[in-house]
mmCIF file of C-alpha atoms and ligand atoms in Angstrom:
data_model
loop_
_atom_site.group_PDB
_atom_site.id
_atom_site.type_symbol
_atom_site.label_atom_id
_atom_site.label_comp_id
_atom_site.label_asym_id
_atom_site.label_seq_id
_atom_site.Cartn_x
_atom_site.Cartn_y
_atom_site.Cartn_z
ATOM 1 C CA MET A 207 -87.684 -15.600 -3.351
ATOM 2 C CA ALA A 208 -87.434 -14.668 -7.092
ATOM 3 C CA GLU A 209 -85.195 -16.554 -9.070
ATOM 4 C CA ALA A 210 -82.792 -15.883 -12.203
ATOM 5 C CA THR A 211 -81.428 -18.324 -14.536
ATOM 6 C CA LEU A 212 -77.713 -18.229 -14.812
ATOM 7 C CA GLY A 213 -76.363 -17.631 -17.983
ATOM 8 C CA GLY A 214 -75.026 -20.468 -19.788
ATOM 9 C CA SER A 215 -76.501 -23.338 -17.764
ATOM 10 C CA ALA A 216 -79.718 -24.690 -16.555
ATOM 11 C CA GLU A 217 -79.192 -23.882 -12.765
ATOM 12 C CA ARG A 218 -81.260 -21.253 -11.589
ATOM 13 C CA VAL A 219 -80.462 -18.848 -8.473
ATOM 14 C CA SER A 220 -82.195 -16.660 -6.327
ATOM 15 C CA PHE A 221 -81.507 -12.883 -6.475
ATOM 16 C CA GLU A 222 -79.630 -13.518 -2.763
ATOM 17 C CA GLU A 223 -77.514 -15.666 -4.340
ATOM 18 C CA ALA A 224 -76.882 -13.843 -7.454
ATOM 19 C CA GLY A 225 -75.687 -10.873 -5.098
ATOM 20 C CA LEU A 226 -78.492 -8.646 -5.476
ATOM 21 C CA ARG A 227 -81.959 -7.307 -3.587
ATOM 22 C CA TYR A 228 -84.423 -5.783 -5.846
ATOM 23 C CA GLU A 229 -87.269 -3.633 -4.767
ATOM 24 C CA VAL A 230 -90.436 -2.203 -6.796
ATOM 25 C CA ASP A 231 -92.089 0.933 -5.123
ATOM 26 C CA GLY A 232 -94.377 2.372 -7.426
ATOM 27 C CA GLU A 233 -92.978 3.851 -10.168
ATOM 28 C CA ILE A 234 -89.682 3.310 -9.029
ATOM 29 C CA ALA A 235 -87.141 0.351 -8.906
ATOM 30 C CA THR A 236 -84.437 0.027 -6.942
ATOM 31 C CA ILE A 237 -81.417 -2.870 -7.582
ATOM 32 C CA THR A 238 -78.942 -3.309 -4.940
ATOM 33 C CA LEU A 239 -75.732 -4.979 -5.464
ATOM 34 C CA ASP A 240 -75.752 -6.457 -1.969
ATOM 35 C CA ARG A 241 -72.297 -8.433 -1.278
ATOM 36 C CA PRO A 242 -70.469 -5.599 0.370
ATOM 37 C CA GLU A 243 -68.146 -8.045 2.251
ATOM 38 C CA LYS A 244 -66.870 -8.699 -1.134
ATOM 39 C CA ARG A 245 -67.244 -5.428 -2.443
ATOM 40 C CA ASN A 246 -70.096 -6.083 -4.530
ATOM 41 C CA ALA A 247 -68.022 -8.431 -7.070
ATOM 42 C CA GLN A 248 -70.249 -9.451 -9.771
ATOM 43 C CA THR A 249 -70.741 -13.141 -11.542
ATOM 44 C CA PHE A 250 -72.413 -14.205 -14.405
ATOM 45 C CA ALA A 251 -75.319 -15.004 -12.178
ATOM 46 C CA THR A 252 -75.792 -11.407 -11.348
ATOM 47 C CA TRP A 253 -75.750 -10.739 -15.061
ATOM 48 C CA SER A 254 -78.251 -13.270 -15.354
ATOM 49 C CA ALA A 255 -80.462 -11.560 -12.541
ATOM 50 C CA LEU A 256 -80.013 -8.278 -14.023
ATOM 51 C CA ALA A 257 -81.480 -9.403 -17.461
ATOM 52 C CA ARG A 258 -84.308 -11.251 -15.732
ATOM 53 C CA ILE A 259 -85.235 -8.142 -13.649
ATOM 54 C CA GLY A 260 -85.270 -6.248 -17.093
ATOM 55 C CA ASP A 261 -87.376 -8.801 -18.681
ATOM 56 C CA ASP A 262 -89.916 -8.617 -16.076
ATOM 57 C CA LEU A 263 -89.862 -5.099 -15.368
ATOM 58 C CA PRO A 264 -93.308 -4.050 -13.939
ATOM 59 C CA GLU A 265 -94.740 -1.961 -16.689
ATOM 60 C CA GLN A 266 -95.576 1.311 -14.372
ATOM 61 C CA VAL A 267 -91.666 1.609 -13.497
ATOM 62 C CA ARG A 268 -90.493 4.667 -15.023
ATOM 63 C CA ILE A 269 -87.115 5.013 -12.813
ATOM 64 C CA VAL A 270 -84.539 2.390 -12.260
ATOM 65 C CA VAL A 271 -81.923 2.991 -9.707
ATOM 66 C CA VAL A 272 -79.001 1.123 -9.432
ATOM 67 C CA GLN A 273 -77.046 1.227 -6.043
ATOM 68 C CA GLY A 274 -74.427 -0.872 -4.079
ATOM 69 C CA GLU A 275 -74.259 -1.916 -0.721
ATOM 70 C CA GLY A 276 -71.342 -0.871 1.482
ATOM 71 C CA PRO A 277 -68.131 0.855 1.027
ATOM 72 C CA SER A 278 -68.091 0.536 -3.076
ATOM 73 C CA PHE A 279 -70.609 0.280 -5.442
ATOM 74 C CA SER A 280 -68.731 -2.853 -7.212
ATOM 75 C CA ALA A 281 -65.341 -3.914 -7.283
ATOM 76 C CA GLY A 282 -65.840 -5.917 -10.945
ATOM 77 C CA ILE A 283 -66.015 -9.491 -11.912
ATOM 78 C CA ASP A 284 -65.381 -11.686 -9.080
ATOM 79 C CA LEU A 285 -61.876 -12.453 -9.075
ATOM 80 C CA ARG A 286 -62.511 -16.166 -8.821
ATOM 81 C CA MET A 287 -63.204 -16.237 -12.400
ATOM 82 C CA PHE A 288 -59.501 -15.977 -12.704
ATOM 83 C CA THR A 289 -58.724 -18.952 -10.769
ATOM 84 C CA PRO A 290 -58.846 -22.596 -11.795
ATOM 85 C CA GLU A 291 -61.627 -23.416 -9.509
ATOM 86 C CA GLY A 292 -63.843 -20.465 -10.567
ATOM 87 C CA VAL A 293 -67.082 -19.732 -9.107
ATOM 88 C CA PRO A 294 -69.238 -22.629 -7.865
ATOM 89 C CA GLY A 295 -71.639 -23.580 -10.588
ATOM 90 C CA GLN A 296 -70.234 -20.744 -13.095
ATOM 91 C CA GLY A 297 -66.777 -22.225 -14.173
ATOM 92 C CA SER A 298 -63.700 -19.967 -14.348
ATOM 93 C CA PHE A 299 -62.507 -18.256 -17.392
ATOM 94 C CA SER A 300 -60.078 -20.927 -18.166
ATOM 95 C CA SER A 301 -63.375 -22.993 -18.522
ATOM 96 C CA VAL A 302 -65.015 -20.893 -20.707
ATOM 97 C CA ALA A 303 -61.615 -20.402 -22.889
ATOM 98 C CA GLN A 304 -62.657 -24.148 -23.911
ATOM 99 C CA LEU A 305 -65.501 -23.180 -25.742
ATOM 100 C CA ASP A 306 -65.991 -22.383 -29.522
ATOM 101 C CA ASN A 307 -65.849 -18.604 -30.539
ATOM 102 C CA THR A 308 -69.780 -18.777 -31.151
ATOM 103 C CA SER A 309 -70.385 -20.186 -28.289
ATOM 104 C CA PHE A 310 -68.444 -17.940 -26.081
ATOM 105 C CA GLU A 311 -69.770 -14.602 -27.673
ATOM 106 C CA GLN A 312 -73.124 -15.765 -26.885
ATOM 107 C CA ARG A 313 -72.134 -16.287 -23.497
ATOM 108 C CA ILE A 314 -71.081 -12.759 -23.309
ATOM 109 C CA GLU A 315 -74.157 -11.753 -25.421
ATOM 110 C CA GLN A 316 -76.214 -13.248 -22.250
ATOM 111 C CA ALA A 317 -73.928 -11.191 -19.708
ATOM 112 C CA GLN A 318 -74.516 -8.254 -21.703
ATOM 113 C CA GLN A 319 -78.159 -8.312 -21.616
ATOM 114 C CA GLY A 320 -78.030 -7.679 -17.874
ATOM 115 C CA PHE A 321 -76.674 -3.949 -18.737
ATOM 116 C CA LEU A 322 -78.677 -3.352 -22.279
ATOM 117 C CA TRP A 323 -82.425 -2.844 -20.964
ATOM 118 C CA LEU A 324 -81.497 0.012 -18.664
ATOM 119 C CA ARG A 325 -81.137 2.278 -21.757
ATOM 120 C CA ARG A 326 -84.810 1.621 -22.487
ATOM 121 C CA PRO A 327 -86.420 4.783 -23.386
ATOM 122 C CA GLU A 328 -89.597 3.801 -21.177
ATOM 123 C CA ILE A 329 -87.400 4.239 -18.062
ATOM 124 C CA VAL A 330 -84.595 6.534 -16.620
ATOM 125 C CA SER A 331 -81.892 4.370 -15.018
ATOM 126 C CA ILE A 332 -79.720 6.336 -12.534
ATOM 127 C CA ALA A 333 -76.547 4.639 -11.148
ATOM 128 C CA ALA A 334 -75.911 6.087 -7.476
ATOM 129 C CA VAL A 335 -72.329 5.515 -6.977
ATOM 130 C CA GLN A 336 -69.769 5.444 -4.194
ATOM 131 C CA GLY A 337 -66.361 4.214 -3.565
ATOM 132 C CA HIS A 338 -64.802 1.829 -5.962
ATOM 133 C CA ALA A 339 -66.589 1.424 -9.369
ATOM 134 C CA ILE A 340 -64.052 -1.090 -11.107
ATOM 135 C CA GLY A 341 -64.353 -3.145 -14.172
ATOM 136 C CA ALA A 342 -67.782 -4.344 -14.639
ATOM 137 C CA GLY A 343 -69.015 -2.001 -11.878
ATOM 138 C CA PHE A 344 -67.950 1.009 -14.023
ATOM 139 C CA GLN A 345 -69.539 -0.544 -16.721
ATOM 140 C CA LEU A 346 -72.495 -1.107 -14.707
ATOM 141 C CA ALA A 347 -72.483 2.562 -14.065
ATOM 142 C CA LEU A 348 -71.755 3.520 -17.620
ATOM 143 C CA ALA A 349 -74.839 1.250 -18.619
ATOM 144 C CA CYS A 350 -77.178 3.605 -16.448
ATOM 145 C CA ASP A 351 -78.668 6.992 -18.109
ATOM 146 C CA LEU A 352 -77.304 9.037 -15.595
ATOM 147 C CA ARG A 353 -74.690 8.638 -12.636
ATOM 148 C CA ILE A 354 -74.835 10.372 -9.329
ATOM 149 C CA VAL A 355 -71.739 10.084 -7.394
ATOM 150 C CA ALA A 356 -70.657 10.580 -3.807
ATOM 151 C CA ASP A 357 -67.277 12.203 -3.337
ATOM 152 C CA ASP A 358 -65.313 9.231 -2.659
ATOM 153 C CA VAL A 359 -66.312 7.832 -6.185
ATOM 154 C CA LYS A 360 -63.176 6.103 -8.062
ATOM 155 C CA PHE A 361 -63.733 4.884 -11.429
ATOM 156 C CA CYS A 362 -61.518 2.342 -13.086
ATOM 157 C CA MET A 363 -61.690 0.331 -16.234
ATOM 158 C CA LYS A 364 -59.150 -2.268 -15.120
ATOM 159 C CA GLU A 365 -59.885 -4.627 -17.994
ATOM 160 C CA PRO A 366 -56.693 -3.763 -20.328
ATOM 161 C CA ALA A 367 -54.632 -4.357 -17.045
ATOM 162 C CA LEU A 368 -55.641 -7.499 -16.541
ATOM 163 C CA GLY A 369 -55.208 -8.499 -20.387
ATOM 164 C CA LEU A 370 -59.037 -8.348 -21.328
ATOM 165 C CA VAL A 371 -61.410 -5.668 -23.212
ATOM 166 C CA PRO A 372 -64.312 -4.104 -21.505
ATOM 167 C CA ASP A 373 -67.097 -6.362 -22.732
ATOM 168 C CA LEU A 374 -70.059 -5.172 -20.726
ATOM 169 C CA THR A 375 -71.382 -2.730 -23.065
ATOM 170 C CA GLY A 376 -69.279 0.264 -21.244
ATOM 171 C CA THR A 377 -67.150 1.271 -24.248
ATOM 172 C CA LYS A 378 -70.093 3.156 -26.303
ATOM 173 C CA PRO A 379 -71.474 5.099 -23.488
ATOM 174 C CA LEU A 380 -68.000 5.851 -22.319
ATOM 175 C CA VAL A 381 -66.923 7.357 -25.624
ATOM 176 C CA ASP A 382 -70.371 9.058 -25.893
ATOM 177 C CA LEU A 383 -69.745 10.603 -22.594
ATOM 178 C CA VAL A 384 -66.035 11.766 -22.765
ATOM 179 C CA GLY A 385 -65.024 11.396 -26.212
ATOM 180 C CA THR A 386 -62.552 9.059 -27.797
ATOM 181 C CA ALA A 387 -59.131 10.476 -26.517
ATOM 182 C CA LYS A 388 -60.437 10.381 -22.710
ATOM 183 C CA ALA A 389 -61.879 7.006 -23.308
ATOM 184 C CA ILE A 390 -58.568 6.181 -24.389
ATOM 185 C CA ASP A 391 -56.679 7.451 -21.685
ATOM 186 C CA ILE A 392 -58.809 6.306 -18.783
ATOM 187 C CA CYS A 393 -59.175 2.484 -20.137
ATOM 188 C CA LEU A 394 -55.650 2.217 -21.614
ATOM 189 C CA THR A 395 -53.912 3.562 -18.404
ATOM 190 C CA ALA A 396 -56.667 1.559 -15.995
ATOM 191 C CA ARG A 397 -56.182 4.598 -13.963
ATOM 192 C CA PHE A 398 -58.399 5.879 -11.326
ATOM 193 C CA VAL A 399 -60.887 8.607 -12.125
ATOM 194 C CA ASP A 400 -61.847 10.671 -9.165
ATOM 195 C CA ALA A 401 -64.988 12.623 -8.252
ATOM 196 C CA GLU A 402 -63.948 15.985 -9.371
ATOM 197 C CA GLU A 403 -62.618 14.700 -12.874
ATOM 198 C CA ALA A 404 -65.605 12.516 -13.220
ATOM 199 C CA PHE A 405 -67.862 15.899 -12.783
ATOM 200 C CA ARG A 406 -65.478 17.707 -15.048
ATOM 201 C CA ILE A 407 -65.427 15.292 -18.183
ATOM 202 C CA GLY A 408 -69.144 14.411 -17.753
ATOM 203 C CA LEU A 409 -69.357 11.136 -16.471
ATOM 204 C CA ALA A 410 -71.133 12.279 -13.401
ATOM 205 C CA GLU A 411 -73.995 14.811 -13.257
ATOM 206 C CA ARG A 412 -73.692 15.570 -9.933
ATOM 207 C CA VAL A 413 -71.396 15.025 -6.967
ATOM 208 C CA VAL A 414 -72.484 14.889 -3.434
ATOM 209 C CA SER A 415 -71.138 13.653 -0.057
ATOM 210 C CA ARG A 416 -71.419 10.089 0.751
ATOM 211 C CA GLU A 417 -74.157 10.874 3.360
ATOM 212 C CA GLU A 418 -76.413 13.055 0.917
ATOM 213 C CA LEU A 419 -76.097 10.247 -2.099
ATOM 214 C CA ALA A 420 -79.699 8.553 -1.422
ATOM 215 C CA GLN A 421 -81.461 11.731 -1.194
ATOM 216 C CA ALA A 422 -79.938 13.241 -4.114
ATOM 217 C CA VAL A 423 -80.894 10.115 -6.202
ATOM 218 C CA GLY A 424 -84.413 10.449 -4.685
ATOM 219 C CA ASP A 425 -84.601 13.969 -5.381
ATOM 220 C CA LYS A 426 -83.781 13.409 -9.043
ATOM 221 C CA ALA A 427 -86.286 10.474 -9.582
ATOM 222 C CA ALA A 428 -88.863 12.585 -8.276
ATOM 223 C CA GLU A 429 -87.920 15.804 -10.577
ATOM 224 C CA LEU A 430 -87.591 12.991 -13.434
ATOM 225 C CA LEU A 431 -91.291 11.902 -12.624
ATOM 226 C CA SER A 432 -92.700 15.292 -12.655
ATOM 227 C CA THR A 433 -92.966 15.406 -16.439
ATOM 228 C CA ASP A 434 -95.256 13.687 -18.634
ATOM 229 C CA ARG A 435 -94.678 9.869 -18.835
ATOM 230 C CA ASP A 436 -95.296 9.162 -22.834
ATOM 231 C CA ALA A 437 -93.770 12.695 -23.669
ATOM 232 C CA ALA A 438 -90.370 11.431 -21.393
ATOM 233 C CA THR A 439 -89.908 8.239 -23.335
ATOM 234 C CA ALA A 440 -90.475 9.855 -26.790
ATOM 235 C CA THR A 441 -87.754 12.947 -25.860
ATOM 236 C CA LYS A 442 -85.515 9.730 -24.627
ATOM 237 C CA ARG A 443 -86.091 8.148 -27.856
ATOM 238 C CA LEU A 444 -85.417 11.186 -29.934
ATOM 239 C CA LEU A 445 -82.353 12.138 -27.727
ATOM 240 C CA GLN A 446 -80.879 8.545 -27.908
ATOM 241 C CA GLY A 447 -81.150 8.906 -31.809
ATOM 242 C CA ALA A 448 -79.659 12.023 -32.306
ATOM 243 C CA ARG A 449 -76.001 11.181 -32.538
ATOM 244 C CA GLY A 450 -76.745 8.860 -35.197
ATOM 245 C CA ARG A 451 -78.622 11.098 -37.444
ATOM 246 C CA THR A 452 -78.290 14.477 -39.437
ATOM 247 C CA LEU A 453 -79.806 17.814 -38.280
ATOM 248 C CA GLU A 454 -82.082 17.628 -41.167
ATOM 249 C CA GLU A 455 -82.963 13.613 -40.130
ATOM 250 C CA GLN A 456 -83.289 14.737 -36.689
ATOM 251 C CA ALA A 457 -85.646 17.564 -37.239
ATOM 252 C CA ALA A 458 -87.931 15.075 -39.392
ATOM 253 C CA ALA A 459 -87.616 12.626 -36.374
ATOM 254 C CA GLU A 460 -88.761 15.467 -33.974
ATOM 255 C CA ARG A 461 -91.585 16.497 -36.539
ATOM 256 C CA VAL A 462 -92.634 12.731 -36.346
ATOM 257 C CA ALA A 463 -92.787 12.733 -32.699
ATOM 258 C CA GLN A 464 -94.320 15.419 -31.929
ATOM 259 C CA ALA A 465 -97.434 14.953 -34.596
ATOM 260 C CA ALA A 466 -98.009 11.835 -32.551
ATOM 261 C CA ARG A 467 -97.590 13.424 -29.119
ATOM 262 C CA ILE A 468 -100.190 16.258 -30.471
ATOM 263 C CA LYS A 469 -102.703 13.912 -31.915
ATOM 264 C CA ALA A 470 -102.442 11.844 -28.169
ATOM 265 C CA LEU A 471 -102.830 15.011 -26.454
ATOM 266 C CA PHE A 472 -105.889 16.964 -28.981
ATOM 267 C CA ALA A 473 -107.079 14.824 -31.145
ATOM 268 C CA VAL A 474 -110.803 14.242 -30.971
ATOM 269 C CA SER A 475 -111.843 10.486 -30.813
HETATM 270 N N1 LIG B 300 -63.874 -10.634 -6.859
HETATM 271 C C1 LIG B 300 -64.118 -11.240 -5.473
HETATM 272 N N2 LIG B 300 -63.640 -10.674 -4.214
HETATM 273 C C2 LIG B 300 -63.291 -9.369 -4.305
HETATM 274 C C3 LIG B 300 -63.046 -8.272 -5.375
HETATM 275 C C4 LIG B 300 -63.359 -9.063 -6.864
HETATM 276 N N3 LIG B 300 -63.362 -8.145 -7.723
HETATM 277 N N4 LIG B 300 -62.622 -7.330 -4.827
HETATM 278 C C5 LIG B 300 -62.507 -7.338 -3.427
HETATM 279 N N5 LIG B 300 -62.810 -8.845 -3.073
HETATM 280 C C6 LIG B 300 -62.878 -8.905 -1.768
HETATM 281 C C7 LIG B 300 -61.457 -9.129 -0.913
HETATM 282 O O1 LIG B 300 -61.003 -10.548 -1.685
HETATM 283 C C8 LIG B 300 -61.878 -9.287 0.409
HETATM 284 O O2 LIG B 300 -62.206 -10.424 0.592
HETATM 285 P P1 LIG B 300 -61.701 -10.943 2.116
HETATM 286 O O3 LIG B 300 -62.344 -10.185 3.243
HETATM 287 O O4 LIG B 300 -62.400 -12.769 2.099
HETATM 288 O O5 LIG B 300 -60.439 -11.106 2.246
HETATM 289 C C9 LIG B 300 -63.066 -8.082 0.289
HETATM 290 O O6 LIG B 300 -63.204 -8.184 -0.737
HETATM 291 C C10 LIG B 300 -62.548 -6.951 0.797
HETATM 292 O O7 LIG B 300 -61.481 -6.402 0.054
HETATM 293 P P2 LIG B 300 -60.520 -5.348 0.138
HETATM 294 O O8 LIG B 300 -59.795 -5.860 1.482
HETATM 295 O O9 LIG B 300 -59.362 -5.207 -0.849
HETATM 296 O O10 LIG B 300 -61.465 -4.000 0.497
HETATM 297 P P3 LIG B 300 -60.989 -2.298 0.092
HETATM 298 O O11 LIG B 300 -62.338 -1.477 0.561
HETATM 299 O O12 LIG B 300 -59.613 -2.295 0.957
HETATM 300 O O13 LIG B 300 -60.556 -2.262 -1.415
HETATM 301 C C11 LIG B 300 -61.208 -2.526 -3.697
HETATM 302 C C12 LIG B 300 -61.687 -2.123 -2.388
HETATM 303 C C13 LIG B 300 -60.026 -1.407 -4.038
HETATM 304 C C14 LIG B 300 -62.409 -2.777 -4.692
HETATM 305 C C15 LIG B 300 -60.129 -3.614 -3.846
HETATM 306 O O14 LIG B 300 -61.014 -4.873 -3.322
HETATM 307 C C16 LIG B 300 -60.011 -4.427 -5.105
HETATM 308 O O15 LIG B 300 -58.894 -3.765 -5.908
HETATM 309 N N6 LIG B 300 -60.454 -5.478 -5.751
HETATM 310 C C17 LIG B 300 -60.121 -6.095 -7.051
HETATM 311 C C18 LIG B 300 -60.823 -5.183 -8.113
HETATM 312 C C19 LIG B 300 -60.754 -5.529 -9.710
HETATM 313 O O16 LIG B 300 -59.172 -5.902 -9.933
HETATM 314 N N7 LIG B 300 -61.721 -6.049 -10.322
HETATM 315 C C20 LIG B 300 -61.632 -6.766 -11.493
HETATM 316 C C21 LIG B 300 -62.077 -5.913 -12.718
HETATM 317 S S1 LIG B 300 -62.202 -6.061 -14.298
HETATM 318 C C22 LIG B 300 -63.415 -6.394 -14.547
HETATM 319 O O17 LIG B 300 -64.337 -6.385 -14.104
HETATM 320 C C23 LIG B 300 -63.736 -7.657 -15.643
HETATM 321 C C24 LIG B 300 -64.835 -7.888 -16.660
HETATM 322 O O18 LIG B 300 -66.024 -7.030 -16.388
HETATM 323 C C25 LIG B 300 -64.853 -9.017 -17.837
#
């Protein structure tokens, strides 16, 4: 059994203990949140295991699917973190609140490593989301490049209702996808966003029935795998940088990227 290092401690836990399954089949890696009886609630161990998967991702992988077992994609952070006892071996918010700011921020940074790698240019990540995606669950879906959802999906950024901010890298992709005004509406009301709205505002690329979800994700993976790997990586890098550049800067970036592609394809060695 593969192991993951628990964030903030030297303890090592298996993927199973972290509530995950992880499989690699050729160019497709599949991560399954696998605590359906607790609606795939996430802990620091989950995030540490996700980071470990990112660190060790085999080079041949081009598609990473993130999905949840059972009725919900994920009910967010394990609510035991709010109790004095906390999550066994991982503490509680009242214990981490004793840390100095630097140590505390380092702890959050470790957790964020479980999410950030899903945007790597070399891969396309797809969240397959059914049922509830709350708090950390919503942010995990937002960490992926694409979201294909079941028609029973319910996204909710619960953090402000609990006195917290969303800190698992979800705020930027949310704003990028839906704009600041809609992001304020969604986060500061902590309301549910259903499938129809998610599709309409650009949170979801596609809505299908629950029964069709796995097939829809498989079809999208096959479509994505049909293009040239290096060109796909270079194109994703270009697209990711576009918002931060002027039109002229982006045009220049296109030239640089294309020169590299043409040389790779046609240069005589
Ligand atoms: N943490 C721990 N256990 C959870 C959980 C969570 N977040 N969510 C659900 N569970 C457990 C329940 O306690 C219950 O356990 P038992 O059977 O032992 O009683 C089991 O999962 C099933 O739960 P429900 O009966 O409530 O299932 P449901 O399908 O009727 O409802 C739900 C699903 C709407 C997701 C509901 O469980 C719920 O609202 N959960 C809490 C959601 C929440 O507030 N999450 C925190 C988000 S904020 C966040 O994530 C912060 C951050 O990143 C820093």
